[in-house]
XYZ file of C-alpha atoms in Angstrom:
769
model
C -53.695 -11.340 59.449
C -54.299 -11.626 63.360
C -53.597 -8.909 65.451
C -50.518 -11.154 67.410
C -49.383 -11.193 63.603
C -49.357 -7.600 62.924
C -47.810 -7.093 66.415
C -44.873 -9.425 65.354
C -44.195 -8.057 62.655
C -43.841 -4.415 63.825
C -41.473 -5.705 66.759
C -39.568 -7.480 64.278
C -38.692 -4.409 62.726
C -38.082 -2.035 65.397
C -35.831 -4.628 66.795
C -34.265 -4.695 63.239
C -34.239 -0.426 63.869
C -33.296 -0.539 67.440
C -30.372 -3.045 66.980
C -29.118 -0.554 63.891
C -28.835 2.553 65.972
C -27.113 0.513 69.012
C -25.090 -0.909 66.723
C -24.204 2.400 65.167
C -23.169 3.702 68.742
C -20.912 0.909 69.050
C -19.419 0.500 65.511
C -19.553 3.962 64.389
C -20.446 2.407 60.489
C -23.167 5.390 59.738
C -23.067 8.828 58.896
C -25.603 9.693 56.517
C -26.859 7.051 52.852
C -28.084 4.803 49.471
C -25.793 6.511 51.095
C -25.006 7.845 53.174
C -27.553 8.514 51.186
C -26.687 10.961 48.589
C -30.519 11.244 48.336
C -29.340 14.605 49.895
C -26.753 15.664 47.273
C -29.810 14.647 44.711
C -31.471 18.278 44.195
C -27.859 20.608 43.799
C -25.994 21.183 41.122
C -22.841 20.962 41.931
C -23.201 18.751 45.868
C -22.199 15.285 44.409
C -19.945 14.731 47.436
C -21.665 16.753 49.840
C -25.020 16.200 52.151
C -27.230 18.713 53.528
C -24.185 21.263 53.217
C -21.678 19.597 54.886
C -18.803 17.018 53.905
C -19.539 13.602 54.612
C -17.134 12.294 57.033
C -16.131 9.382 55.155
C -13.632 7.818 57.420
C -16.385 7.554 60.110
C -17.828 4.757 57.817
C -15.365 2.522 58.640
C -15.329 -0.049 61.608
C -12.291 -0.780 63.135
C -11.131 -4.449 62.777
C -10.023 -6.512 66.429
C -6.772 -7.594 66.959
C -6.091 -10.463 69.485
C -4.173 -9.310 72.602
C -3.829 -13.000 74.133
C -0.545 -15.495 72.969
C -0.381 -18.965 73.937
C 1.887 -20.401 76.307
C 4.045 -21.846 73.479
C 5.242 -18.099 72.404
C 8.513 -16.583 73.385
C 8.400 -12.855 74.817
C 11.728 -11.953 72.619
C 11.461 -8.248 73.759
C 10.937 -9.742 78.100
C 14.132 -11.737 77.307
C 16.340 -9.409 75.830
C 15.043 -5.936 77.714
C 12.911 -7.382 80.669
C 9.177 -6.611 82.104
C 7.352 -3.751 80.553
C 6.097 -1.751 83.975
C 2.258 -1.332 83.113
C 1.618 1.411 85.007
C 4.498 3.887 83.822
C 3.760 2.692 79.684
C -0.007 4.004 80.591
C 1.666 7.285 81.350
C 3.490 7.020 78.458
C 0.862 5.915 76.434
C -1.214 9.101 77.830
C 1.612 11.939 76.743
C 1.762 10.096 72.911
C -2.347 10.673 72.490
C -1.662 14.482 73.571
C 1.202 14.978 70.929
C -0.528 17.445 68.178
C 1.727 17.071 65.422
C 1.645 13.481 65.753
C -2.310 13.837 65.227
C -1.414 15.668 61.944
C 1.396 13.568 60.933
C -1.208 10.556 61.313
C -3.624 12.937 59.000
C -1.095 12.395 55.986
C -1.384 8.307 56.065
C -5.293 8.821 56.070
C -5.525 9.073 59.957
C -8.102 12.095 60.357
C -8.999 13.025 64.032
C -11.666 10.204 64.458
C -9.803 7.414 63.452
C -6.467 8.235 64.630
C -8.616 8.208 68.250
C -10.115 4.722 67.456
C -7.187 3.501 66.452
C -5.073 5.101 70.021
C -7.897 3.304 71.813
C -7.269 -0.044 70.285
C -3.196 0.403 70.433
C -3.482 1.615 73.970
C -5.405 -1.817 75.297
C -3.242 -3.801 72.667
C -0.543 -2.383 74.560
C -1.972 -2.924 78.258
C -3.296 -6.452 77.427
C -1.174 -8.134 75.405
C 1.273 -10.598 77.449
C 3.244 -10.738 74.606
C 3.843 -7.952 72.275
C 6.188 -7.542 68.900
C 9.854 -7.257 70.129
C 10.637 -4.095 68.172
C 7.757 -2.466 70.020
C 8.336 -3.684 73.089
C 12.003 -2.755 73.087
C 11.151 0.874 71.611
C 8.802 0.773 74.936
C 11.317 0.085 77.393
C 13.753 2.526 75.223
C 11.176 5.298 76.078
C 10.264 4.000 80.005
C 14.134 4.429 81.048
C 14.923 7.223 79.741
C 16.514 7.238 76.219
C 13.935 7.278 73.828
C 11.076 10.021 73.052
C 7.556 9.284 73.213
C 7.430 10.448 68.915
C 9.140 7.089 68.440
C 6.054 5.096 69.039
C 4.086 6.854 66.245
C 5.357 4.107 63.415
C 4.323 1.186 65.567
C 1.052 3.175 66.247
C 0.505 3.750 62.368
C 1.275 -0.135 61.732
C -1.518 -1.179 64.501
C -3.971 1.164 62.614
C -3.496 -0.396 59.429
C -4.168 -3.564 60.621
C -7.478 -2.535 62.135
C -8.459 -0.012 59.183
C -7.150 -1.910 56.081
C -8.958 0.584 54.001
C -5.781 2.784 55.053
C -3.739 0.415 52.052
C -6.356 0.306 49.688
C -8.140 3.613 49.635
C -7.011 4.546 46.309
C -7.971 1.614 44.806
C -11.406 1.924 46.118
C -11.666 5.624 45.207
C -10.657 4.108 41.553
C -13.165 1.674 41.721
C -15.992 4.301 42.357
C -15.127 6.622 40.065
C -18.336 7.045 37.997
C -17.342 10.406 36.056
C -17.510 8.791 33.206
C -20.471 6.820 32.692
C -21.044 6.949 29.022
C -17.584 4.173 29.062
C -19.468 1.807 30.767
C -21.653 1.044 27.580
C -19.220 -0.673 24.996
C -22.084 -2.185 22.497
C -23.762 1.709 22.315
C -20.251 3.118 21.963
C -19.651 0.866 19.073
C -22.225 2.563 16.840
C -23.702 5.791 16.058
C -26.620 6.177 17.124
C -29.405 9.064 15.844
C -30.452 10.587 18.939
C -34.576 12.076 18.558
C -36.220 13.900 21.135
C -40.116 14.093 21.147
C -40.655 17.098 23.677
C -44.253 18.524 24.281
C -46.515 18.565 27.878
C -49.123 15.898 28.358
C -51.338 14.966 25.403
C -48.947 16.324 22.742
C -48.895 13.234 20.855
C -45.151 12.934 21.183
C -45.089 9.303 21.967
C -47.676 8.457 19.683
C -45.218 9.654 17.216
C -42.239 7.498 18.361
C -44.295 4.858 18.566
C -45.247 4.870 15.200
C -41.569 4.610 13.917
C -41.235 1.893 16.428
C -43.640 -0.487 15.079
C -42.806 -0.407 11.561
C -39.127 -0.832 12.410
C -37.905 -4.022 11.902
C -36.694 -4.562 16.000
C -37.554 -2.239 18.725
C -37.745 -2.089 22.143
C -39.738 0.663 24.363
C -38.290 1.248 27.586
C -41.127 2.942 29.872
C -41.457 4.222 33.672
C -44.568 2.048 34.660
C -45.573 -1.619 34.691
C -48.875 -0.145 33.095
C -47.309 1.507 30.037
C -45.138 -1.352 29.040
C -48.265 -3.258 29.122
C -50.323 -0.833 27.321
C -47.706 -0.662 24.660
C -47.179 -4.416 24.747
C -51.126 -5.040 23.546
C -51.164 -2.050 20.774
C -47.840 -3.407 19.450
C -49.257 -6.905 19.042
C -52.923 -5.517 18.219
C -51.473 -3.451 15.434
C -49.481 -6.527 13.943
C -46.404 -6.334 15.361
C -44.967 -9.127 18.069
C -44.167 -7.431 20.788
C -42.767 -9.157 24.154
C -43.650 -7.819 27.460
C -40.602 -8.272 30.181
C -41.039 -6.434 33.567
C -39.194 -7.192 36.986
C -42.209 -9.250 37.792
C -43.398 -10.785 34.786
C -42.112 -12.232 31.026
C -44.912 -12.538 28.522
C -44.235 -13.642 24.835
C -46.137 -12.805 21.624
C -45.111 -15.925 20.404
C -47.429 -19.143 22.009
C -43.857 -21.189 21.438
C -42.586 -18.471 23.739
C -39.843 -17.896 20.977
C -38.377 -14.114 21.388
C -40.452 -11.826 19.318
C -38.392 -8.795 17.688
C -39.854 -5.782 19.324
C -40.278 -5.945 23.347
C -42.143 -3.510 25.486
C -40.210 -3.217 29.198
C -39.977 -1.001 32.220
C -37.386 1.134 32.073
C -34.800 -0.849 34.792
C -35.225 -3.834 32.346
C -33.719 -2.141 29.799
C -30.834 -4.428 27.704
C -27.620 -2.595 26.896
C -26.362 -5.670 25.047
C -29.382 -6.592 22.569
C -29.226 -4.552 19.030
C -32.717 -3.033 18.262
C -33.425 -0.661 15.163
C -35.483 1.427 17.063
C -35.586 2.775 20.760
C -37.864 4.474 22.909
C -37.200 5.949 26.129
C -40.148 7.808 27.567
C -40.604 10.260 30.354
C -37.337 10.959 30.131
C -37.500 13.705 32.590
C -37.625 11.218 35.011
C -33.498 11.022 34.717
C -33.795 14.039 38.218
C -35.897 10.990 40.028
C -34.027 11.107 43.484
C -34.463 7.070 43.579
C -35.015 5.802 39.889
C -33.143 8.710 37.729
C -30.361 5.895 37.304
C -32.558 4.054 35.015
C -32.674 6.343 32.700
C -29.506 7.298 32.930
C -28.358 3.690 31.566
C -31.208 3.817 29.233
C -30.342 6.705 27.805
C -26.318 6.170 27.065
C -26.441 2.346 27.105
C -29.103 1.198 24.856
C -28.060 -0.692 21.812
C -30.279 0.822 18.904
C -29.291 2.649 15.671
C -32.487 5.307 16.503
C -32.981 6.146 19.971
C -36.356 8.282 20.548
C -36.627 9.874 23.817
C -39.880 11.568 25.188
C -40.937 13.620 27.578
C -40.601 17.591 28.929
C -38.244 20.124 27.254
C -36.803 20.709 30.569
C -34.575 17.700 30.445
C -33.439 18.890 26.418
C -30.408 20.757 27.513
C -29.539 17.797 29.987
C -29.741 14.822 27.380
C -27.901 17.235 24.684
C -24.912 17.297 27.762
C -24.868 13.864 27.957
C -24.970 13.296 24.045
C -21.872 15.042 24.213
C -20.043 12.595 26.135
C -20.851 9.970 23.419
C -20.320 12.309 20.783
C -23.914 12.143 19.143
C -26.214 15.032 18.010
C -29.715 15.401 19.143
C -32.871 15.967 17.131
C -35.507 17.700 18.654
C -39.216 18.119 17.590
C -41.996 19.718 19.418
C -45.175 18.915 20.160
C -48.006 21.191 21.153
C -50.950 20.381 23.102
C -53.651 19.037 20.786
C -56.728 19.810 23.335
C -57.487 22.998 25.095
C -56.567 23.360 28.780
C -57.987 26.106 31.149
C -57.691 27.405 34.511
C -60.526 28.450 35.754
C -60.812 31.818 37.431
C -62.963 29.946 40.721
C -62.191 27.365 43.229
C -64.792 24.635 43.975
C -65.413 25.302 47.657
C -68.034 23.039 47.895
C -68.885 19.737 47.058
C -72.195 20.340 46.080
C -70.528 21.597 42.953
C -69.087 18.395 41.436
C -70.060 17.631 38.152
C -69.790 14.366 35.770
C -66.042 13.696 34.956
C -64.487 15.629 37.873
C -61.118 14.325 39.763
C -60.142 15.268 42.847
C -56.196 15.098 42.918
C -54.920 14.939 46.874
C -51.584 13.951 48.379
C -51.971 11.431 51.349
C -54.818 8.616 51.620
C -56.579 10.911 54.339
C -57.452 13.018 52.188
C -59.232 10.209 49.946
C -60.882 8.978 52.607
C -62.461 12.357 53.526
C -63.395 13.090 50.128
C -64.995 9.849 49.484
C -67.108 9.989 53.139
C -68.388 13.859 51.584
C -69.049 12.581 48.146
C -70.757 9.017 49.203
C -73.130 11.994 51.500
C -73.954 13.116 48.767
C -75.097 9.714 47.114
C -72.239 10.341 44.134
C -70.856 7.170 42.781
C -67.020 7.629 42.352
C -64.041 5.843 41.576
C -60.533 5.904 43.544
C -56.601 5.316 42.517
C -53.870 5.619 44.191
C -50.210 4.337 44.714
C -50.505 1.550 46.654
C -53.373 -0.131 44.319
C -52.483 -3.220 42.362
C -52.845 -2.656 38.313
C -55.344 -4.712 37.980
C -57.119 -2.675 40.280
C -56.146 0.800 39.183
C -57.324 -0.029 35.680
C -60.616 -1.574 36.495
C -61.005 1.948 38.414
C -60.366 3.800 35.464
C -62.462 1.705 33.044
C -64.999 2.279 35.473
C -64.628 5.880 35.691
C -64.216 6.327 31.738
C -67.700 4.191 30.802
C -69.907 6.551 29.656
C -72.775 4.316 30.518
C -71.133 3.577 34.341
C -73.099 5.970 36.628
C -69.622 5.834 38.275
C -68.330 9.485 36.674
C -66.405 11.229 39.451
C -62.408 10.149 39.913
C -61.023 10.069 43.495
C -56.830 10.032 43.215
C -53.610 10.790 44.263
C -50.659 12.010 41.727
C -50.513 8.234 40.742
C -52.263 9.117 37.711
C -49.901 11.865 36.788
C -48.595 8.970 34.130
C -49.261 5.489 33.138
C -53.281 5.513 32.918
C -55.934 6.574 30.027
C -58.275 8.767 32.062
C -61.069 11.056 30.354
C -61.316 13.299 32.887
C -63.244 17.267 32.266
C -61.718 19.040 35.476
C -58.743 18.404 37.714
C -59.546 19.577 41.386
C -56.628 19.951 43.312
C -57.904 19.232 46.815
C -54.677 20.525 48.040
C -51.552 22.447 46.439
C -48.776 21.566 49.550
C -47.053 17.727 49.032
C -45.953 16.122 52.427
C -41.936 15.238 52.157
C -39.810 13.760 54.399
C -36.949 15.352 55.048
C -33.088 13.645 55.588
C -33.793 13.880 59.726
C -37.444 12.294 59.264
C -39.203 15.629 59.751
C -42.564 15.969 58.088
C -42.702 18.946 55.906
C -45.441 20.168 53.242
C -44.283 21.678 50.174
C -46.269 23.527 47.236
C -45.975 20.941 44.280
C -43.544 22.130 41.478
C -44.460 23.329 38.471
C -43.666 20.031 36.530
C -46.266 18.179 38.688
C -48.563 20.972 38.703
C -48.411 20.892 34.665
C -48.267 16.817 34.460
C -51.104 16.138 36.577
C -53.273 19.251 35.376
C -52.489 18.031 31.895
C -54.395 14.975 32.400
C -57.680 16.857 31.927
C -58.893 16.765 28.454
C -57.838 14.356 25.775
C -57.718 13.842 22.690
C -60.588 11.604 21.245
C -62.880 11.403 24.290
C -65.783 12.893 25.473
C -63.959 15.490 27.444
C -61.017 17.083 24.964
C -61.218 20.481 26.697
C -60.099 20.037 29.867
C -60.200 22.688 33.241
C -58.243 23.150 36.664
C -58.857 24.173 39.449
C -58.604 24.076 43.082
C -60.911 22.797 45.963
C -60.035 25.857 48.182
C -60.180 29.044 47.377
C -56.914 30.374 48.431
C -54.964 27.489 46.504
C -55.849 28.253 42.989
C -54.023 31.473 43.201
C -51.006 29.411 44.390
C -51.757 27.257 41.589
C -51.891 29.901 38.971
C -48.801 31.012 39.489
C -47.407 27.721 39.457
C -48.989 27.032 36.084
C -47.264 30.368 34.512
C -43.612 29.791 35.964
C -41.491 27.844 33.705
C -40.208 24.391 34.101
C -36.585 24.797 34.965
C -34.162 22.837 33.195
C -33.140 19.359 34.330
C -29.122 20.222 35.843
C -28.699 16.159 36.785
C -28.971 12.894 36.078
C -28.982 10.253 38.553
C -26.186 7.178 38.630
C -26.149 4.003 40.671
C -23.254 1.761 41.276
C -23.389 -1.405 39.411
C -22.958 -5.303 40.802
C -19.564 -5.527 39.706
C -18.745 -2.109 41.368
C -19.630 -3.514 45.035
C -18.697 -6.570 44.491
C -14.913 -5.278 43.876
C -15.481 -3.052 46.837
C -16.025 -6.281 49.222
C -13.041 -8.164 48.039
C -10.956 -5.201 49.538
C -13.309 -4.913 52.382
C -14.077 -8.539 53.447
C -15.581 -7.499 56.850
C -17.517 -4.858 55.747
C -21.657 -5.709 55.851
C -23.416 -4.901 52.685
C -25.198 -1.627 54.235
C -21.839 -0.331 54.828
C -20.300 -0.778 51.731
C -23.013 0.465 49.801
C -22.439 4.034 52.425
C -19.130 3.933 51.973
C -19.154 3.457 48.002
C -21.440 6.663 47.432
C -19.172 8.323 50.256
C -16.182 8.112 48.376
C -17.382 7.924 44.690
C -16.265 10.754 42.350
C -18.839 12.270 40.159
C -18.543 14.718 37.485
C -22.131 16.641 39.684
C -22.158 19.213 36.706
C -24.033 16.559 35.369
C -25.000 13.078 37.442
C -25.717 12.788 41.158
C -25.776 9.474 43.618
C -29.362 8.299 43.457
C -31.180 7.492 46.895
C -30.167 4.058 48.238
C -32.300 4.491 51.551
C -33.986 1.065 50.485
C -31.102 -0.588 49.538
C -29.505 0.379 52.916
C -32.417 -0.737 54.272
C -32.891 -4.168 53.425
C -29.100 -4.602 53.890
C -29.840 -4.220 57.404
C -32.590 -6.480 57.643
C -31.133 -9.494 56.168
C -27.469 -8.694 57.744
C -26.954 -11.533 59.397
C -28.599 -14.122 57.244
C -25.932 -16.330 55.450
C -26.348 -15.127 51.976
C -23.376 -15.082 49.218
C -22.329 -12.016 48.371
C -24.378 -11.803 44.937
C -27.570 -12.956 45.885
C -27.068 -10.699 49.079
C -27.064 -7.984 46.452
C -29.494 -8.988 44.500
C -32.030 -9.060 47.343
C -31.367 -5.720 48.518
C -32.067 -4.599 45.047
C -35.827 -5.772 45.522
C -38.387 -3.504 44.311
C -39.651 -3.550 47.869
C -42.395 -1.006 49.863
C -41.030 -0.312 53.481
C -43.487 -1.244 55.654
C -43.342 -3.445 58.984
C -44.759 -5.989 57.199
C -43.575 -6.499 53.989
C -39.757 -5.902 55.360
C -40.198 -8.747 58.064
C -41.935 -11.863 55.348
C -38.813 -10.093 53.642
C -36.442 -11.352 55.803
C -38.082 -14.763 56.494
C -38.090 -15.258 52.766
C -34.452 -15.061 52.749
C -33.575 -17.268 56.070
C -35.615 -19.822 54.081
C -33.043 -19.294 50.933
C -30.104 -19.019 52.780
C -30.581 -22.610 54.111
C -30.916 -23.820 50.404
C -35.112 -24.249 51.149
C -37.265 -23.318 48.106
C -39.488 -20.719 48.965
C -42.915 -22.977 47.525
C -46.365 -22.076 47.223
C -47.363 -23.890 50.374
C -44.873 -21.769 52.113
C -45.784 -18.425 51.138
C -49.866 -19.980 51.893
C -48.815 -20.647 55.203
C -46.813 -16.954 56.123
C -49.758 -14.593 54.401
C -52.750 -16.263 55.359
C -54.359 -17.511 52.261
C -57.359 -17.750 50.985
C -58.015 -14.006 51.576
C -60.884 -12.913 52.934
C -62.788 -9.876 52.084
C -61.469 -6.824 54.237
C -64.238 -5.433 56.897
C -62.509 -2.545 57.567
C -59.575 -0.070 55.617
C -57.097 -1.710 58.129
C -57.309 -5.111 56.408
C -57.539 -3.344 52.878
C -54.035 -1.889 53.322
C -52.919 -4.746 54.691
C -53.639 -7.448 51.326
C -52.113 -4.349 49.422
C -48.951 -5.046 51.263
C -49.757 -8.740 50.678
C -50.083 -8.323 47.049
C -46.461 -6.513 47.093
C -44.869 -9.482 48.683
C -46.087 -11.253 46.141
C -44.901 -9.144 43.231
C -41.122 -9.524 45.251
C -41.669 -13.294 44.821
C -41.990 -12.986 41.085
C -39.014 -10.435 40.809
C -36.604 -13.079 42.596
C -38.154 -15.986 40.797
C -36.812 -14.687 37.404
C -33.500 -14.192 39.372
C -33.633 -17.596 41.383
C -36.256 -20.042 39.437
C -35.102 -22.860 41.382
C -35.633 -21.529 45.063
C -38.581 -19.367 43.813
C -40.429 -22.573 41.574
C -44.325 -21.592 41.934
C -44.580 -18.153 40.173
C -47.274 -19.486 38.033
C -49.180 -20.042 41.060
C -48.465 -16.905 42.666
C -49.346 -14.969 39.633
C -52.334 -16.533 39.702
C -52.925 -15.991 43.643
C -52.192 -12.400 42.842
C -54.936 -12.251 40.339
C -57.158 -13.808 43.077
C -56.298 -10.949 45.503
C -56.317 -8.055 43.206
C -60.040 -9.303 42.700
C -60.556 -9.267 46.923
C -59.067 -5.759 46.588
C -61.152 -4.382 44.053
C -64.635 -5.480 46.064
C -62.525 -3.201 49.299
C -61.999 -0.533 46.335
C -66.000 -0.443 45.876
C -66.959 -0.279 49.200
C -64.091 1.706 50.662
C -66.417 3.995 52.579
C -68.036 1.143 54.373
C -64.690 0.310 55.255
C -64.150 3.952 56.306
C -66.879 3.730 58.845
C -65.537 0.407 60.365
C -62.522 1.733 60.650
C -64.204 3.823 63.725
C -64.207 0.099 65.332
C -60.658 -1.105 67.176
C -58.292 -2.305 64.340
C -54.877 -4.848 64.691
C -52.058 -2.437 65.754
C -49.400 -1.715 63.445
C -51.477 -2.251 60.151
C -51.883 1.137 59.091
C -48.301 2.431 59.481
C -48.399 2.939 55.459
C -44.830 3.419 53.845
C -44.568 6.828 54.435
C -44.708 6.608 58.247
C -42.245 3.914 57.920
C -39.947 6.205 56.260
C -40.547 8.876 58.283
C -39.867 6.714 61.240
C -36.603 5.301 59.079
C -34.701 8.432 58.963
C -36.078 10.103 62.385
C -33.622 6.448 63.778
C -31.229 7.107 61.202
C -30.699 10.706 61.712
C -30.534 9.857 65.637
C -27.585 7.159 65.355
C -25.865 9.900 63.307
C -25.542 12.356 66.316
C -24.660 9.036 68.127
C -21.517 9.192 66.083
C -20.680 12.823 65.701
C -17.893 14.478 67.852
C -15.120 16.890 66.479
C -11.865 15.144 67.248
C -9.752 17.795 66.015
C -8.837 18.709 69.092
C -6.634 16.229 71.149
C -6.646 18.238 74.460
C -10.160 18.566 74.249
C -11.228 15.383 74.210
C -10.750 11.980 76.577
C -8.989 8.826 75.674
C -12.266 7.198 75.915
C -15.467 8.098 74.744
C -16.304 11.496 76.173
C -19.444 11.501 78.215
C -22.008 14.606 77.444
C -23.427 15.529 80.998
C -26.070 18.262 81.798
C -28.602 16.990 79.725
C -32.122 16.897 80.981
C -33.567 13.735 81.499
C -36.493 12.478 79.396
C -39.224 10.283 80.605
C -38.706 6.924 78.686
C -42.033 7.530 76.763
C -40.276 11.033 75.498
C -37.278 9.479 74.361
C -38.942 6.420 72.515
C -41.300 8.906 70.663
C -37.994 10.971 69.553
C -36.094 8.343 68.327
C -39.132 6.574 66.388
C -39.149 3.908 68.142
C -42.884 4.613 69.625
C -45.696 7.012 67.824
C -48.242 8.290 69.402
C -50.853 6.156 68.396
C -49.118 3.381 70.136
C -48.418 5.356 73.327
C -52.590 5.933 73.557
C -52.585 1.933 73.256
C -50.634 1.076 76.076
C -51.810 3.473 78.020
C -55.304 1.836 77.498
C -53.939 -1.437 77.848
C -52.346 -0.439 81.598
C -55.841 1.262 82.641
C -57.621 -1.945 82.046
C -55.313 -4.081 84.018
C -56.175 -4.757 87.297
C -52.215 -5.275 88.399
C -50.872 -2.147 89.717
C -47.008 -1.689 89.262
C -45.348 -2.433 92.324
C -47.870 -5.275 93.257
C -46.440 -8.747 93.448
C -48.502 -11.820 91.674
C -49.304 -12.940 95.158
C -51.250 -9.146 95.452
C -54.742 -10.464 92.998
């Protein structure tokens, strides 16, 4: 990828978000998301309708429609013919007096007009009355009576309310919208599962306890079955294991379909990712793995859907004991009992009394765990300086690269006997680790304001990751846990001694049918706006459920807002499993535009956009870019199974992915060389990863929220038009753009460098050189 294309990609996405912030100031369609994002209501029991401790202002999400003010020459002004022309100057005073009537504001609330909607409706109504050449006859006569002294200003209210319902059509259908978004009985969404009495078996135990192994034995001996796992790697592992054991099994993920039968006849067994679980196909046995993911703020809905909806006589649930009470509570709604089988760890796991403290103390079988790529880069350099060979695994790597790195580390005959990884090793890979070394025990997170925070890892995370040390049947059956820093060891020890808190809520997500019904009632609303409104007004049993974070959905909806797509198509596009980086979002937008003109997205089209063939990376920016290209190819494959006619070259794209995987693997082997080369100038915008993008995204969203925030409760304290706040300190443009997240400090530094090298000074004309 060239430097210019990198800058273009970054600029495209920044323009999308700049338009989003400006649009929100003008339209007031945002508050908080996926939805307003109810991600802020996911972790606290009893807060299903709240965000950050404050009641969401649902009405701020509805945008007013525009009412035409002009009339044709053929229209007869009946009101003028009956009572004469209105004095617009005096009318302005009457309308201003109407606006100040507190009792009318209170009356408006009974019709669904809170302070903000009342103000918006009044501004529109006043403009309608002052600008329109021909008013409705009944309104014209009432206004004439008031101007003549024979009427009262309160007489305007019925006509004002009529106008308000015209510009805010949701006032007439709010009850229908609330019924559509009533999510208090999710168990009733799955009639097939409710038509049978299922047997629920919970296999509870820590990592490396054999719980999933026992469930898989039952699955493979059944006449039919489905395995539902959290990762593509796990589903693929079960696919291979089942077929190797003589049980024909198909593989179904969002991006791939593989059949055990060469003739592509469906097998009786299926291994799938959790989101692809069928709720209509009957099975004898189903396995839902890692059920504690019910609490996940983004994907928890998929486990809820599988647990409530899988159509199987026996449902075997595997995961942490912390999920037992939540599963039992959910099964109370279905009338099904839960049988709990508890397992203990098969091998020993010891927390060491001393920290590592120095890279000189590294031993074979060690695995460094860190929570940022910068730490990975730091550790790999230190190990390379000591002539240590190592494998590297992190979340952004393609599955093939992860497996290759794991195989190198697990091979006792390979000199690569040290692993450097993120928490991506917590599930999905079989690793022969002797000692887990937490390089740090704090993990960066992004709050709803887009601010970076450092949180100590939870007990669940510490046990999930630490439990990877010592694996039954490997050369390192006894596992050990420690930290790199001495001070962190006490923190980690305390965390591991704590009990994991029981899971109190499971995730939910609106269905395509519910969103379609919303769109029918709100035909002028955007997809992002519909999702925000749905999440804001939906009713949950918040003692059990929360609305999952829809940030990614809304981001994609905004990106393709002006691309002409059918409602169903738009919804599917917005559900794409996409990483939120500028390059990926801008490429996704190009794909959507190509789709909208009914032009197939072919192999040739993709090659031209992505720069095939891919050269070996020369520095880290190249490697990161190639990982993002791999993600784009994943999105293509995901869409190809939903729109096969429009994405016809999935076989060739998969071949391209495999070739790209090998290029990325070569880059990982030479990661230290790439890091050293990174000291040289690199293309702008390529190093902004999903974490940075999410942080800037939430900063922009928070600023947009502040732009719409206003207290409309007291009419005497506000002007009729948008209030102007004075007295604020004027910021430099650079500071303002940094605060809004439009520029980063690195981008400012590059701009300063470019200006300093330019021979032209500010204020000089082109002829002055």
